Coordinates of C-alpha atoms and ligand atoms in Angstrom, one line a residue:
X1 CA -16.7 -35.6 -19.6
X2 CA -14.5 -35.4 -16.7
X3 CA -15.6 -33.9 -13.2
X4 CA -13.5 -32.3 -11.1
X5 CA -13.5 -30.7 -7.7
X6 CA -12.6 -27.1 -6.8
X7 CA -9.4 -26.3 -4.6
X8 CA -10.5 -25.8 -1.2
X9 CA -9.9 -22.2 -1.3
X10 CA -11.5 -21.6 -4.4
X11 CA -14.8 -23.2 -2.3
X12 CA -14.3 -20.9 0.5
X13 CA -14.0 -17.9 -2.1
X14 CA -17.0 -18.7 -4.0
X15 CA -18.7 -19.0 -0.6
X16 CA -17.1 -15.7 0.4
X17 CA -18.3 -14.2 -3.0
X18 CA -21.7 -15.5 -2.8
X19 CA -22.3 -14.7 0.9
X20 CA -20.7 -11.7 1.7
X21 CA -20.1 -9.7 -1.4
X22 CA -23.6 -9.6 -2.8
X23 CA -24.5 -5.7 -2.1
X24 CA -23.2 -5.0 -5.9
X25 CA -24.1 -8.2 -8.0
X26 CA -23.4 -6.1 -11.1
X27 CA -19.8 -6.1 -10.9
X28 CA -20.2 -9.6 -12.3
X29 CA -20.0 -7.7 -16.1
X30 CA -17.2 -5.8 -14.8
X31 CA -14.8 -8.5 -14.0
X32 CA -16.1 -10.5 -17.1
X33 CA -15.1 -7.6 -19.3
X34 CA -12.2 -6.9 -17.7
X35 CA -10.8 -10.3 -18.0
X36 CA -11.9 -10.3 -22.1
X37 CA -10.0 -7.1 -22.1
X38 CA -6.9 -8.7 -20.3
X39 CA -7.1 -11.7 -22.9
X40 CA -7.2 -9.2 -25.6
X41 CA -4.2 -7.6 -24.4
X42 CA -2.5 -10.9 -24.1
X43 CA -3.2 -12.1 -27.7
X44 CA -2.3 -8.3 -29.3
X45 CA 0.9 -8.6 -27.4
X46 CA 2.0 -11.8 -28.9
X47 CA 1.1 -10.7 -32.5
X48 CA 3.5 -8.0 -31.9
X49 CA 6.2 -10.1 -30.9
X50 CA 6.0 -13.6 -31.6
X51 CA 6.7 -14.4 -35.1
X52 CA 4.3 -17.4 -34.6
X53 CA 1.3 -15.4 -33.9
X54 CA 1.6 -12.6 -36.3
X55 CA 0.1 -14.5 -39.1
X56 CA -2.8 -15.2 -36.8
X57 CA -6.0 -13.3 -37.6
X58 CA -6.5 -10.8 -35.0
X59 CA -10.2 -9.1 -34.6
X60 CA -10.0 -7.4 -31.0
X61 CA -13.6 -7.3 -29.8
X62 CA -16.0 -8.4 -26.8
X63 CA -19.5 -9.2 -27.6
X64 CA -22.1 -9.6 -25.2
X65 CA -25.2 -11.8 -26.4
X66 CA -28.6 -11.5 -24.5
X67 CA -31.6 -13.9 -24.5
X68 CA -34.2 -12.1 -22.6
X69 CA -36.5 -15.1 -22.7
X70 CA -33.9 -18.0 -21.6
X71 CA -32.3 -15.3 -19.1
X72 CA -29.1 -16.2 -20.6
X73 CA -26.2 -13.7 -21.6
X74 CA -22.9 -14.9 -23.4
X75 CA -19.6 -12.5 -22.8
X76 CA -17.1 -13.8 -26.1
X77 CA -13.9 -12.4 -27.1
X78 CA -11.3 -12.8 -29.0
X79 CA -8.7 -12.8 -26.9
X80 CA -5.8 -15.6 -26.2
X81 CA -8.1 -18.1 -25.1
X82 CA -7.2 -21.0 -22.5
X83 CA -6.4 -24.5 -23.2
X84 CA -8.1 -27.7 -21.0
X85 CA -4.9 -27.2 -18.4
X86 CA -5.5 -23.7 -18.7
X87 CA -9.3 -24.1 -17.9
X88 CA -8.2 -26.4 -14.8
X89 CA -5.9 -24.1 -13.0
X90 CA -7.4 -20.5 -13.5
X91 CA -10.7 -20.9 -13.4
X92 CA -10.4 -24.4 -11.0
X93 CA -7.5 -23.3 -8.3
X94 CA -6.5 -20.0 -7.0
X95 CA -3.6 -19.2 -9.0
X96 CA -2.0 -16.5 -7.2
X97 CA -0.7 -17.2 -3.6
X98 CA -0.9 -13.9 -2.4
X99 CA -4.8 -14.5 -2.6
X100 CA -4.6 -17.6 -0.3
X101 CA -2.6 -16.1 2.1
X102 CA -4.9 -13.1 2.1
X103 CA -8.5 -15.1 2.5
X104 CA -6.6 -16.8 5.5
X105 CA -6.0 -13.4 7.6
X106 CA -9.7 -12.3 6.7
X107 CA -11.8 -12.0 9.3
X108 CA -15.1 -9.7 10.3
X109 CA -16.0 -6.5 8.3
X110 CA -12.8 -6.9 6.4
X111 CA -14.9 -9.4 4.3
X112 CA -17.6 -7.1 3.3
X113 CA -15.2 -5.0 1.2
X114 CA -15.8 -5.5 -2.4
X115 CA -12.6 -4.3 -3.3
X116 CA -11.3 -7.6 -2.8
X117 CA -12.9 -9.0 -6.3
X118 CA -10.3 -8.0 -8.7
X119 CA -7.7 -6.8 -6.7
X120 CA -7.0 -10.6 -5.8
X121 CA -7.7 -11.5 -8.9
X122 CA -11.3 -13.3 -7.8
X123 CA -12.9 -11.9 -10.6
X124 CA -14.1 -14.8 -12.5
X125 CA -16.2 -15.9 -9.6
X126 CA -18.6 -13.3 -9.2
X127 CA -20.2 -14.8 -12.1
X128 CA -21.9 -17.2 -9.8
X129 CA -23.3 -13.9 -7.9
X130 CA -26.0 -14.2 -10.7
X131 CA -25.7 -17.1 -12.0
X132 CA -26.5 -20.8 -11.1
X133 CA -24.8 -22.4 -14.0
X134 CA -21.6 -20.9 -16.1
X135 CA -20.5 -22.3 -19.0
X136 CA -17.1 -21.5 -20.4
X137 CA -15.9 -22.6 -24.0
X138 CA -12.8 -21.3 -24.5
X139 CA -10.0 -22.3 -27.6
X140 CA -6.3 -21.2 -27.2
X141 CA -4.8 -19.0 -29.9
X142 CA -2.4 -21.0 -32.0
X143 CA -4.5 -24.3 -31.0
X144 CA -7.3 -25.9 -32.5
X145 CA -8.8 -27.7 -29.9
X146 CA -11.6 -26.2 -27.9
X147 CA -13.1 -27.4 -24.5
X148 CA -15.9 -26.5 -22.5
X149 CA -15.7 -25.7 -18.7
X150 CA -19.4 -25.8 -16.7
X151 CA -20.1 -25.4 -13.5
X152 CA -22.6 -24.6 -10.6
X153 CA -20.0 -23.2 -8.3
X154 CA -20.6 -25.5 -5.8
X155 CA -18.2 -28.4 -5.5
X156 CA -16.7 -28.6 -8.5
X157 CA -17.0 -28.3 -12.4
X158 CA -16.5 -30.5 -15.6
X159 CA -14.3 -30.6 -18.6
X160 CA -15.2 -31.9 -21.9
X161 CA -14.1 -30.9 -25.6
X162 CA -16.3 -28.1 -27.6
X163 CA -15.8 -26.1 -30.6
X164 CA -15.0 -22.5 -31.2
X165 CA -14.3 -21.3 -35.0
X166 CA -11.7 -18.7 -33.7
X167 CA -9.5 -18.3 -30.7
X168 CA -11.1 -17.3 -27.8
X169 CA -13.7 -17.2 -25.1
X170 CA -17.2 -17.3 -24.8
X171 CA -19.1 -17.3 -21.2
X172 CA -22.3 -18.4 -21.2
X173 CA -24.0 -17.7 -17.4
X174 CA -27.6 -18.9 -16.9
X175 CA -28.7 -16.3 -14.4
X176 CA -30.5 -17.2 -11.3
X177 CA -33.3 -15.5 -9.3
X178 CA -30.7 -12.5 -8.5
X179 CA -29.4 -12.3 -11.8
X180 CA -32.4 -12.1 -13.8
X181 CA -32.7 -8.4 -13.5
X182 CA -29.7 -8.2 -16.2
X183 CA -31.3 -9.9 -18.6
X184 CA -32.1 -6.3 -19.6
X185 CA -30.4 -4.7 -22.5
X186 CA -31.0 -1.0 -21.2
X187 CA -29.7 -2.5 -17.7
X188 CA -26.4 -3.9 -19.3
X189 CA -25.5 -0.9 -21.2
X190 CA -26.1 1.2 -18.5
X191 CA -23.0 -1.0 -16.4
X192 CA -20.9 -1.2 -19.6
X193 CA -20.8 2.7 -19.5
X194 CA -21.0 3.0 -16.0
X195 CA -17.3 0.4 -15.4
X196 CA -15.8 -0.5 -19.0
X197 CA -16.6 2.6 -21.0
X198 CA -12.9 3.2 -21.5
X199 CA -11.8 -0.5 -22.2
X200 CA -9.6 0.0 -25.1
X201 CA -11.4 -2.6 -27.6
X202 CA -15.2 -2.1 -28.7
X203 CA -17.9 -3.9 -26.9
X204 CA -20.8 -5.1 -28.8
X205 CA -24.2 -5.9 -27.6
X206 CA -26.7 -8.0 -29.2
X207 CA -30.6 -8.1 -28.2
X208 CA -33.9 -7.8 -29.4
X209 CA -34.6 -4.5 -29.5
X210 CA -38.4 -3.2 -29.7
X211 CA -39.1 -0.8 -31.9
X212 CA -42.7 0.9 -33.5
X213 CA -43.5 -0.5 -37.1
X214 CA -46.0 2.3 -38.6
X215 CA -47.3 0.0 -40.9
X216 CA -48.3 -3.1 -38.7
X217 CA -49.0 -0.7 -35.7
X218 CA -47.3 -2.7 -33.5
X219 CA -43.7 -2.7 -31.6
X220 CA -41.6 -5.1 -33.3
X221 CA -38.2 -6.7 -31.8
X222 CA -35.4 -6.9 -34.5
X223 CA -32.1 -8.8 -33.6
X224 CA -29.3 -5.5 -33.1
X225 CA -26.1 -5.3 -32.5
X226 CA -24.6 -2.0 -30.8
X227 CA -20.9 -0.8 -29.7
X228 CA -21.7 0.3 -26.3
X229 CA -18.7 1.9 -25.1
X230 CA -16.4 4.8 -26.0
X231 CA -13.4 2.4 -26.0
X232 CA -10.8 5.1 -26.5
X233 CA -7.6 5.6 -24.9
X234 CA -8.8 8.5 -22.7
X235 CA -5.8 9.4 -20.8
X236 CA -4.6 10.5 -24.6
X237 CA -7.0 13.0 -24.7
X238 CA -6.4 16.4 -23.4
X239 CA -7.1 17.6 -20.4
X240 CA -9.4 20.0 -21.2
X241 CA -11.6 17.9 -23.0
X242 CA -11.7 15.5 -19.5
X243 CA -14.2 15.8 -16.6
X244 CA -13.8 14.8 -13.1
X245 CA -16.1 11.9 -13.7
X246 CA -14.5 10.9 -16.9
X247 CA -11.2 10.3 -14.3
X248 CA -13.1 9.0 -11.6
X249 CA -14.9 6.4 -14.3
X250 CA -11.6 5.4 -15.8
X251 CA -9.8 5.2 -12.2
X252 CA -12.7 2.7 -11.3
X253 CA -12.7 0.7 -14.0
X254 CA -9.0 -0.3 -14.5
X255 CA -8.7 -0.9 -10.5
X256 CA -11.9 -2.1 -9.5
X257 CA -11.9 0.5 -6.8
X258 CA -15.4 1.0 -5.4
X259 CA -14.2 4.8 -4.2
X260 CA -13.3 7.5 -6.3
X261 CA -9.7 8.1 -6.0
X262 CA -8.3 10.9 -3.8
X263 CA -6.9 12.9 -6.3
X264 CA -4.9 12.2 -10.1
X265 CA -2.3 13.9 -11.9
X266 CA -2.3 13.8 -15.7
X267 CA 0.8 14.8 -17.6
X268 CA 1.5 15.0 -21.5
X269 CA 5.2 15.3 -22.0
X270 CA 6.5 16.4 -25.2
X271 CA 10.2 16.9 -25.9
X272 CA 13.1 14.5 -26.2
X273 CA 10.6 12.0 -25.2
X274 CA 7.1 11.5 -25.6
X275 CA 4.9 10.0 -22.9
X276 CA 1.7 10.5 -21.3
X277 CA 1.4 9.7 -17.5
X278 CA -2.1 9.2 -15.5
X279 CA -1.6 8.3 -11.7
X280 CA -4.2 8.0 -9.1
X281 CA -4.0 7.9 -5.8
X282 CA -6.6 5.6 -4.2
X283 CA -8.8 7.0 -1.3
X284 CA -7.5 3.9 1.0
X285 CA -4.4 2.2 0.8
X286 CA -4.4 -1.1 -1.2
X287 CA -5.1 -4.1 1.0
X288 CA -1.6 -5.4 -0.3
X289 CA 0.6 -2.3 0.6
X290 CA 2.5 -4.2 3.4
X291 CA 2.8 -7.8 1.5
X292 CA 5.9 -8.5 0.0
X293 CA 3.8 -10.1 -3.0
X294 CA 2.1 -6.8 -3.9
X295 CA 0.2 -6.2 -6.8
X296 CA 1.4 -3.5 -9.4
X297 CA -0.9 -0.5 -9.7
X298 CA 0.6 1.3 -12.6
X299 CA 0.2 -0.3 -16.3
X300 CA 2.6 0.3 -19.2
X301 CA 1.1 1.0 -22.8
X302 CA 3.0 1.6 -25.7
X303 CA 1.7 3.8 -28.2
X304 CA -1.7 3.0 -26.9
X305 CA -1.0 -0.3 -26.9
X306 CA -1.4 -2.3 -23.5
X307 CA 2.0 -3.6 -23.0
X308 CA 2.1 -5.2 -18.8
X309 CA 0.7 -4.4 -15.7
X310 CA 3.2 -6.1 -13.5
X311 CA 6.3 -4.8 -13.6
X312 CA 7.5 -3.3 -10.7
X313 CA 10.1 -1.2 -12.0
X314 CA 7.7 1.6 -13.6
X315 CA 7.5 3.2 -10.2
X316 CA 10.0 2.8 -6.9
X317 CA 8.7 0.5 -4.3
X318 CA 7.4 3.1 -2.1
X319 CA 5.1 4.5 -4.6
X320 CA 3.7 1.1 -4.8
X321 CA 0.2 2.4 -3.7
X322 CA 0.0 4.6 -6.7
X323 CA -2.3 3.3 -9.6
X324 CA -2.6 4.7 -13.1
X325 CA -0.9 4.8 -16.7
X326 CA 2.2 5.1 -18.4
X327 CA 2.0 5.1 -22.3
X328 CA 5.5 5.9 -23.9
X329 CA 5.8 6.7 -27.9
X330 CA 9.3 6.3 -27.4
X331 CA 9.8 2.4 -26.5
X332 CA 9.5 -0.3 -28.8
X333 CA 6.4 -2.3 -28.9
X334 CA 8.1 -5.7 -28.3
X335 CA 9.7 -4.6 -25.0
X336 CA 10.3 -7.1 -22.8
X337 CA 10.9 -7.2 -18.8
X338 CA 14.8 -7.8 -19.3
X339 CA 15.0 -5.0 -21.9
X340 CA 12.8 -2.5 -19.3
X341 CA 15.0 -3.3 -16.3
X342 CA 17.7 -1.2 -18.3
X343 CA 16.0 0.9 -20.8
X344 CA 17.3 4.3 -20.9
X345 CA 14.2 5.4 -21.7
X346 CA 12.0 4.0 -18.8
X347 CA 14.7 5.2 -16.5
X348 CA 14.1 8.9 -17.3
X349 CA 10.5 8.3 -17.6
X350 CA 10.0 6.6 -14.1
X351 CA 12.4 9.6 -12.7
X352 CA 9.8 12.3 -14.2
X353 CA 7.3 10.3 -12.9
X354 CA 8.5 10.6 -9.6
X355 CA 9.0 13.7 -9.5
X356 CA 6.1 15.0 -10.8
X357 CA 4.2 13.0 -8.2
X358 CA 5.7 14.3 -5.4
X359 CA 5.5 17.7 -6.5
X360 CA 1.9 17.5 -7.1
X361 CA 1.6 15.8 -3.8
X362 CA 3.4 19.0 -2.3
X363 CA 0.9 21.2 -4.4
X364 CA -2.0 19.3 -2.7
X365 CA -0.5 19.8 0.7
X366 CA -0.2 23.4 0.0
X367 CA -3.1 24.2 -1.7
X368 CA -5.6 21.2 -0.2
X369 CA -4.7 20.5 3.1
X370 CA -8.0 18.6 4.3
X371 CA -7.2 16.2 1.4
X372 CA -3.6 16.0 2.0
X373 CA -4.4 15.1 5.7
X374 CA -6.8 12.1 4.0
X375 CA -3.9 11.2 1.8
X376 CA -1.1 11.3 4.5
X377 CA -3.5 8.9 7.1
X378 CA -2.9 6.3 4.3
X379 CA 0.5 6.9 3.1
X380 CA 2.6 8.2 5.6
X381 CA 4.2 5.1 5.8
X382 CA 5.3 4.2 2.5
X383 CA 6.8 8.1 2.2
X384 CA 8.8 7.8 5.3
X385 CA 10.2 4.2 3.3
X386 CA 11.4 6.7 0.3
X387 CA 13.0 8.6 2.6
X388 CA 15.1 5.5 3.6
X389 CA 15.6 4.7 -0.1
X390 CA 15.4 7.6 -2.4
X391 CA 18.3 10.0 -2.0
X392 CA 17.5 12.0 -4.7
X393 CA 14.1 13.4 -3.2
X394 CA 14.8 12.8 -0.1
X395 CA 14.6 17.0 0.4
X396 CA 10.8 16.4 -1.0
X397 CA 10.2 13.6 0.9
X398 CA 11.1 15.4 4.2
X399 CA 8.7 18.1 3.3
X400 CA 5.8 15.4 2.6
X401 CA 5.9 13.3 6.0
X402 CA 4.2 14.3 9.2
X403 CA 5.3 13.8 12.4
X404 CA 3.2 13.7 15.6
X405 CA 5.3 16.4 18.0
X406 CA 5.2 17.3 21.8
X407 CA 4.3 21.3 20.3
X408 CA 0.8 20.2 18.3
X409 CA -2.4 18.1 18.4
X410 CA -2.7 15.8 15.3
X411 CA 0.4 15.9 13.1
X412 CA 3.1 18.4 12.0
X413 CA 5.4 19.3 9.0
X414 CA 9.1 20.0 9.2
X415 CA 8.5 23.3 7.9
X416 CA 6.1 24.4 10.7
X417 CA 8.7 22.8 13.2
X418 CA 10.9 24.8 11.6
X419 CA 8.8 28.1 12.0
X420 CA 8.2 27.4 15.5
X421 CA 12.0 27.2 16.2
X422 CA 12.9 29.9 18.8
X423 CA 15.9 32.7 17.8
X424 CA 18.4 30.8 19.1
X425 CA 17.9 27.0 18.8
X426 CA 20.3 24.8 16.8
X427 CA 18.9 21.5 15.7
X428 CA 15.4 19.7 15.1
X429 CA 14.9 17.1 17.9
X430 CA 13.3 14.0 17.9
X431 CA 12.9 10.9 20.0
X432 CA 12.1 7.4 19.0
X433 CA 12.1 3.5 20.5
X434 CA 8.6 2.7 21.6
X435 CA 4.9 3.4 21.2
X436 CA 3.3 6.8 21.8
X437 CA 2.8 7.0 25.0
X438 CA 6.0 5.4 26.0
X439 CA 7.8 8.3 24.0
X440 CA 5.6 11.2 25.1
X441 CA 6.7 10.4 29.0
X442 CA 10.1 9.6 28.5
X443 CA 12.6 11.0 30.8
X444 CA 14.8 12.2 28.3
X445 CA 12.2 15.0 27.3
X446 CA 12.2 16.5 30.4
X447 CA 15.2 19.2 29.7
X448 CA 13.1 20.0 26.0
X449 CA 9.8 20.5 28.0
X450 CA 11.6 23.0 30.4
X451 CA 13.6 25.0 27.9
X452 CA 9.8 24.8 25.3
X453 CA 12.0 23.3 22.8
X454 CA 9.8 21.1 20.3
X455 CA 10.3 17.3 20.1
X456 CA 9.2 15.2 17.4
X457 CA 7.4 11.9 18.7
X458 CA 9.0 9.1 16.2
X459 CA 6.9 5.8 17.1
X460 CA 6.6 4.2 14.3
X461 CA 8.8 0.8 14.3
X462 CA 11.4 1.6 11.5
X463 CA 11.5 5.0 12.4
X464 CA 14.7 4.8 13.9
X465 CA 16.4 3.3 11.2
X466 CA 14.8 5.3 8.6
X467 CA 15.9 8.8 10.7
X468 CA 19.4 7.7 12.2
X469 CA 20.4 8.0 8.6
X470 CA 19.2 11.9 8.2
X471 CA 21.2 14.0 9.2
X472 CA 19.6 17.3 8.0
X473 CA 16.5 19.1 7.3
X474 CA 17.7 21.9 4.9
X475 CA 20.5 23.4 6.7
X476 CA 19.3 22.5 10.1
X477 CA 20.3 19.5 12.0
X478 CA 18.1 17.2 13.0
X479 CA 19.0 15.1 16.1
X480 CA 17.5 12.3 18.3
X481 CA 17.3 12.8 22.0
X482 CA 18.1 9.2 22.8
X483 CA 21.5 9.7 21.7
X484 CA 24.7 10.4 24.2
X485 CA 25.9 13.8 22.9
X486 CA 24.4 16.7 24.0
X487 CA 23.2 19.3 21.7
X488 CA 24.1 23.5 21.8
X489 CA 21.0 23.8 22.7
X490 CA 20.9 21.9 26.1
X491 CA 24.8 23.1 26.8
X492 CA 24.3 26.0 29.1
X493 CA 22.9 24.3 31.7
X494 CA 25.9 21.8 31.8
X495 CA 27.5 23.6 34.6
X496 CA 31.2 21.9 35.0
X497 CA 31.5 22.3 38.8
X498 CA 28.6 20.6 39.4
X499 CA 29.8 17.1 37.2
X500 CA 32.9 17.2 39.1
X501 CA 31.4 17.6 42.4
X502 CA 29.3 14.7 41.6
X503 CA 32.1 12.5 40.5
X504 CA 32.5 10.5 44.0
X505 CA 29.3 9.0 43.3
X506 CA 29.5 8.3 39.6
X507 CA 32.5 6.5 40.3
X508 CA 30.8 4.2 43.1
X509 CA 27.6 3.9 40.9
X510 CA 30.0 2.5 38.2
X511 CA 31.6 -0.2 40.6
X512 CA 28.7 -0.9 41.7
X513 CA 26.8 -1.7 38.1
X514 CA 30.1 -2.8 36.6
X515 CA 29.8 -4.5 33.2
X516 CA 26.3 -3.8 32.9
X517 CA 26.9 -0.2 31.8
X518 CA 29.6 1.3 29.6
X519 CA 29.7 4.9 31.3
X520 CA 28.1 6.6 34.3
X521 CA 27.7 10.2 34.2
X522 CA 26.0 13.6 35.0
X523 CA 23.3 14.4 33.1
X524 CA 21.9 17.8 31.5
X525 CA 18.9 16.7 29.9
X526 CA 16.8 15.8 33.1
X527 CA 14.6 17.5 35.6
X528 CA 12.5 15.4 37.3
X529 CA 13.3 12.4 36.5
X530 CA 16.9 10.8 38.7
X531 CA 18.1 8.9 35.9
X532 CA 18.1 8.1 32.1
X533 CA 19.8 5.7 29.7
X534 CA 21.1 7.0 26.5
X535 CA 22.6 5.8 23.2
X536 CA 25.9 6.8 22.1
X537 CA 25.9 8.3 18.5
X538 CA 26.5 6.0 16.3
X539 CA 24.7 2.7 18.5
X540 CA 21.3 1.5 17.7
X541 CA 18.8 2.3 20.8
X542 CA 18.5 -0.6 23.6
X543 CA 14.9 -0.6 22.2
X544 CA 16.3 -1.1 18.3
X545 CA 18.6 -3.8 19.6
X546 CA 15.9 -5.3 21.4
X547 CA 13.8 -5.4 18.0
X548 CA 16.5 -6.3 16.1
X549 CA 16.7 -9.7 18.2
X550 CA 13.1 -10.2 18.2
X551 CA 13.3 -9.9 14.2
X552 CA 15.8 -13.1 14.6
X553 CA 18.6 -11.3 14.1
X554 CA 20.9 -13.5 16.8
X555 CA 24.4 -11.8 16.4
X556 CA 23.4 -8.3 17.6
X557 CA 26.1 -7.5 20.1
X558 CA 25.1 -6.8 23.9
X559 CA 25.7 -3.0 23.8
X560 CA 26.0 -1.7 27.4
X561 CA 24.1 1.7 28.0
X562 CA 24.9 4.3 29.3
X563 CA 23.4 5.7 32.4
X564 CA 22.9 9.4 32.9
X565 CA 22.0 10.9 36.8
X566 CA 20.7 14.0 37.4
X567 CA 22.8 16.2 39.5
X568 CA 19.7 18.4 40.8
X569 CA 17.7 15.6 41.8
X570 CA 16.9 15.3 45.2
X571 CA 17.6 11.5 45.7
X572 CA 20.7 12.3 44.2
X573 CA 22.1 14.6 46.3
X574 CA 21.0 12.7 49.4
X575 CA 23.1 9.9 47.7
X576 CA 26.1 11.9 47.4
X577 CA 26.3 12.9 50.8
X578 CA 25.4 9.3 52.5
X579 CA 28.3 7.0 53.0
X580 CA 28.5 3.5 51.3
X581 CA 26.1 1.4 52.6
X582 CA 23.2 -0.9 51.7
X583 CA 20.8 1.3 50.8
X584 CA 23.6 3.4 48.6
X585 CA 23.9 -0.2 46.9
X586 CA 20.4 -0.8 46.5
X587 CA 19.5 2.7 45.1
X588 CA 22.3 2.3 42.6
X589 CA 20.2 -0.8 40.9
X590 CA 16.9 1.0 41.4
X591 CA 18.2 3.8 39.5
X592 CA 19.7 1.7 36.7
X593 CA 16.5 -0.1 36.8
X594 CA 14.0 2.3 36.7
X595 CA 15.9 3.8 33.7
X596 CA 15.8 0.8 31.9
X597 CA 11.8 0.5 32.8
X598 CA 11.0 3.9 31.7
X599 CA 12.8 3.0 28.3
X600 CA 10.0 0.2 28.1
X601 CA 13.2 -2.5 28.6
X602 CA 12.1 -5.6 30.4
X603 CA 14.4 -5.9 33.6
X604 CA 16.7 -9.0 33.5
X605 CA 16.4 -9.7 37.0
X606 CA 12.9 -8.4 38.5
X607 CA 12.8 -10.3 41.3
X608 CA 16.2 -7.8 42.8
X609 CA 14.0 -5.2 41.9
X610 CA 11.3 -6.0 43.7
X611 CA 13.6 -7.1 46.7
X612 CA 15.3 -3.7 46.9
X613 CA 12.5 -1.5 46.0
X614 CA 10.6 -3.4 49.0
X615 CA 14.0 -3.0 51.6
X616 CA 14.3 0.8 50.3
X617 CA 10.3 1.2 51.0
X618 CA 10.6 -0.4 54.4
X619 CA 13.0 2.1 55.4
X620 CA 10.6 4.8 54.1
X621 CA 7.4 3.5 55.9
Ligands
LIG701 P1 -7.6 -12.2 -12.6 O1 -8.7 -12.0 -13.3 O2 -7.5 -11.2 -11.7 O3 -6.4 -13.1 -13.0 P2 -10.0 -13.8 -12.5 O4 -10.8 -15.0 -11.8 O5 -10.8 -12.4 -13.2 O6 -8.6 -13.1 -11.7 O7 -9.7 -14.7 -13.6 C1 -8.4 -15.9 -13.4 C2 -7.9 -16.3 -14.5 O8 -8.8 -17.0 -15.5 C3 -7.1 -15.2 -15.2 O9 -6.2 -14.7 -14.8 C4 -7.3 -15.8 -16.8 O10 -6.0 -16.6 -16.9 C5 -8.1 -17.0 -16.7 N1 -9.2 -16.1 -17.8 C6 -10.4 -15.5 -17.1 N2 -11.3 -15.1 -18.1 C7 -10.7 -15.0 -19.2 C8 -10.6 -14.8 -20.7 N3 -11.9 -14.2 -21.1 N4 -9.9 -15.0 -21.2 C9 -8.6 -16.1 -21.4 N5 -8.3 -16.0 -20.0 C10 -9.3 -16.0 -18.8
LIG702 MG1 -10.2 -10.7 -13.9

């Protein structure tokens, strides 16, 4: 027998599971059954695609055997099994690097989130919530040696040779005090029905059944084996036969989520291609939504047979929060990952699925606005990613995303903004480049406020990247108020003679600010502020350039901003009237620096700014 220690992360994880996740210890059974089901899926797949496995016997089943007296339960499967190496690496270390990173990030309340279990592949260890000793006997398919892995879930585990008649895995739990309640056949049946009813393989329970015996006038126990789950591919049944509870239960059993899904879309396609899709939207965004190593949520089946659950090509990346099943009649059972990538059948299913999901979301938005709001509060961001990448569905996505705005509290749709447009209004406007509060107080909005034009507040970091590539919503232009070109909606205010009379001052400012600015011009977009920074149509905003540098892009050329001056502002008028001196020089710089500050751009030389400000203050006090 050889003694081994758990990898440090495993010990941490065990602590976490045993101490923080105690509220639902019954999920241990769901986790172990789902591992068995995965193992059966894997072996079935091999027997279909791999010559050397085709001749092996395969009788897929999961067996639970209960011994009430000794308070033990075994969970056995005839699945793929584990070799000695597998036992060490799968049950002694955390295989997925994402789990490691994830653990280190977690703190406080997040630790109590039971979604962790399963979602991050820590399922097996949940056995230690209910058992003080766990034995795993496993034999890998195609090999004749079996091994026993034993652990008390504290420091480490033992491995020794063992016997097992056929390939598969048997897990023996010695229930602890907490687990003793599960040494009860009635309770076990209830838990299987609750979480694992739609596992595709039969689950049998063997236990001592008490029955009244008329002749002996007492109840007698007989060892009995019963199938306890429905084992049906529920998604293949007609919608009319399914209840909401059926869907919710299936969702929970395939995702390990505790909460009901927000909604689901069940589609059966019959025509040139035959397939069934069942998609669920989780009520909370998956925890790994913004991690590069996110776990795929859609499983691929072919003719009810599980094929794979990690194919990123099933749906576009921005829909990675969708959970569910794609079951095709037309793909070959031995479809490989390489084939999937360029498979026409899959491409068509994927295209249709995306359309379906988006159009169903549109229905929800129209018919169940409150539900839609819940959806948007979790998934607005991934939808915006779609705007960036999915050109084919851009129109629909533009209708699905929601925006903050100067006109309404909460969120609004472009359709509503369009409906609110004033008769002669030509474009829809938005502002980017900072936090919500910075944007809402930006001088750039002054003229829009004055003219009562709505402006969308795009305060998400990547909004500028996403929306600078989108020129139209239907036939209406989408315009950034940060850009230099002025729109027709503002034009009538630009009085050419005003700009003309301002020219001496503009020249003076240009001379003073030198190569810090690209240009200085008269503005038509200001009401209360004397000056503002604007960007060129084709250039990223100053804030954006800052962000790109912060993200490590060193080779961003330092683009010079354009300064706009408000011809109607008192300060500007006075400056225009005043002849050149130290005060006008200070004022020029202050107009520039304050415009930068309002953009949220830190000053290059704060000391000079303060000196100038104090000189001017001194004059006025
Ligand atoms: P996950 O199922 O998310 O991978 P688990 O902690 O539940 O994480 O299981 C860890 C690994 O142990 C599995 O990925 C699998 O390789 C292996 N394993 C667990 N149970 C079984 C089983 N019954 N048969 C074969 N392998 C198993
Ligand atoms: Mg698992």
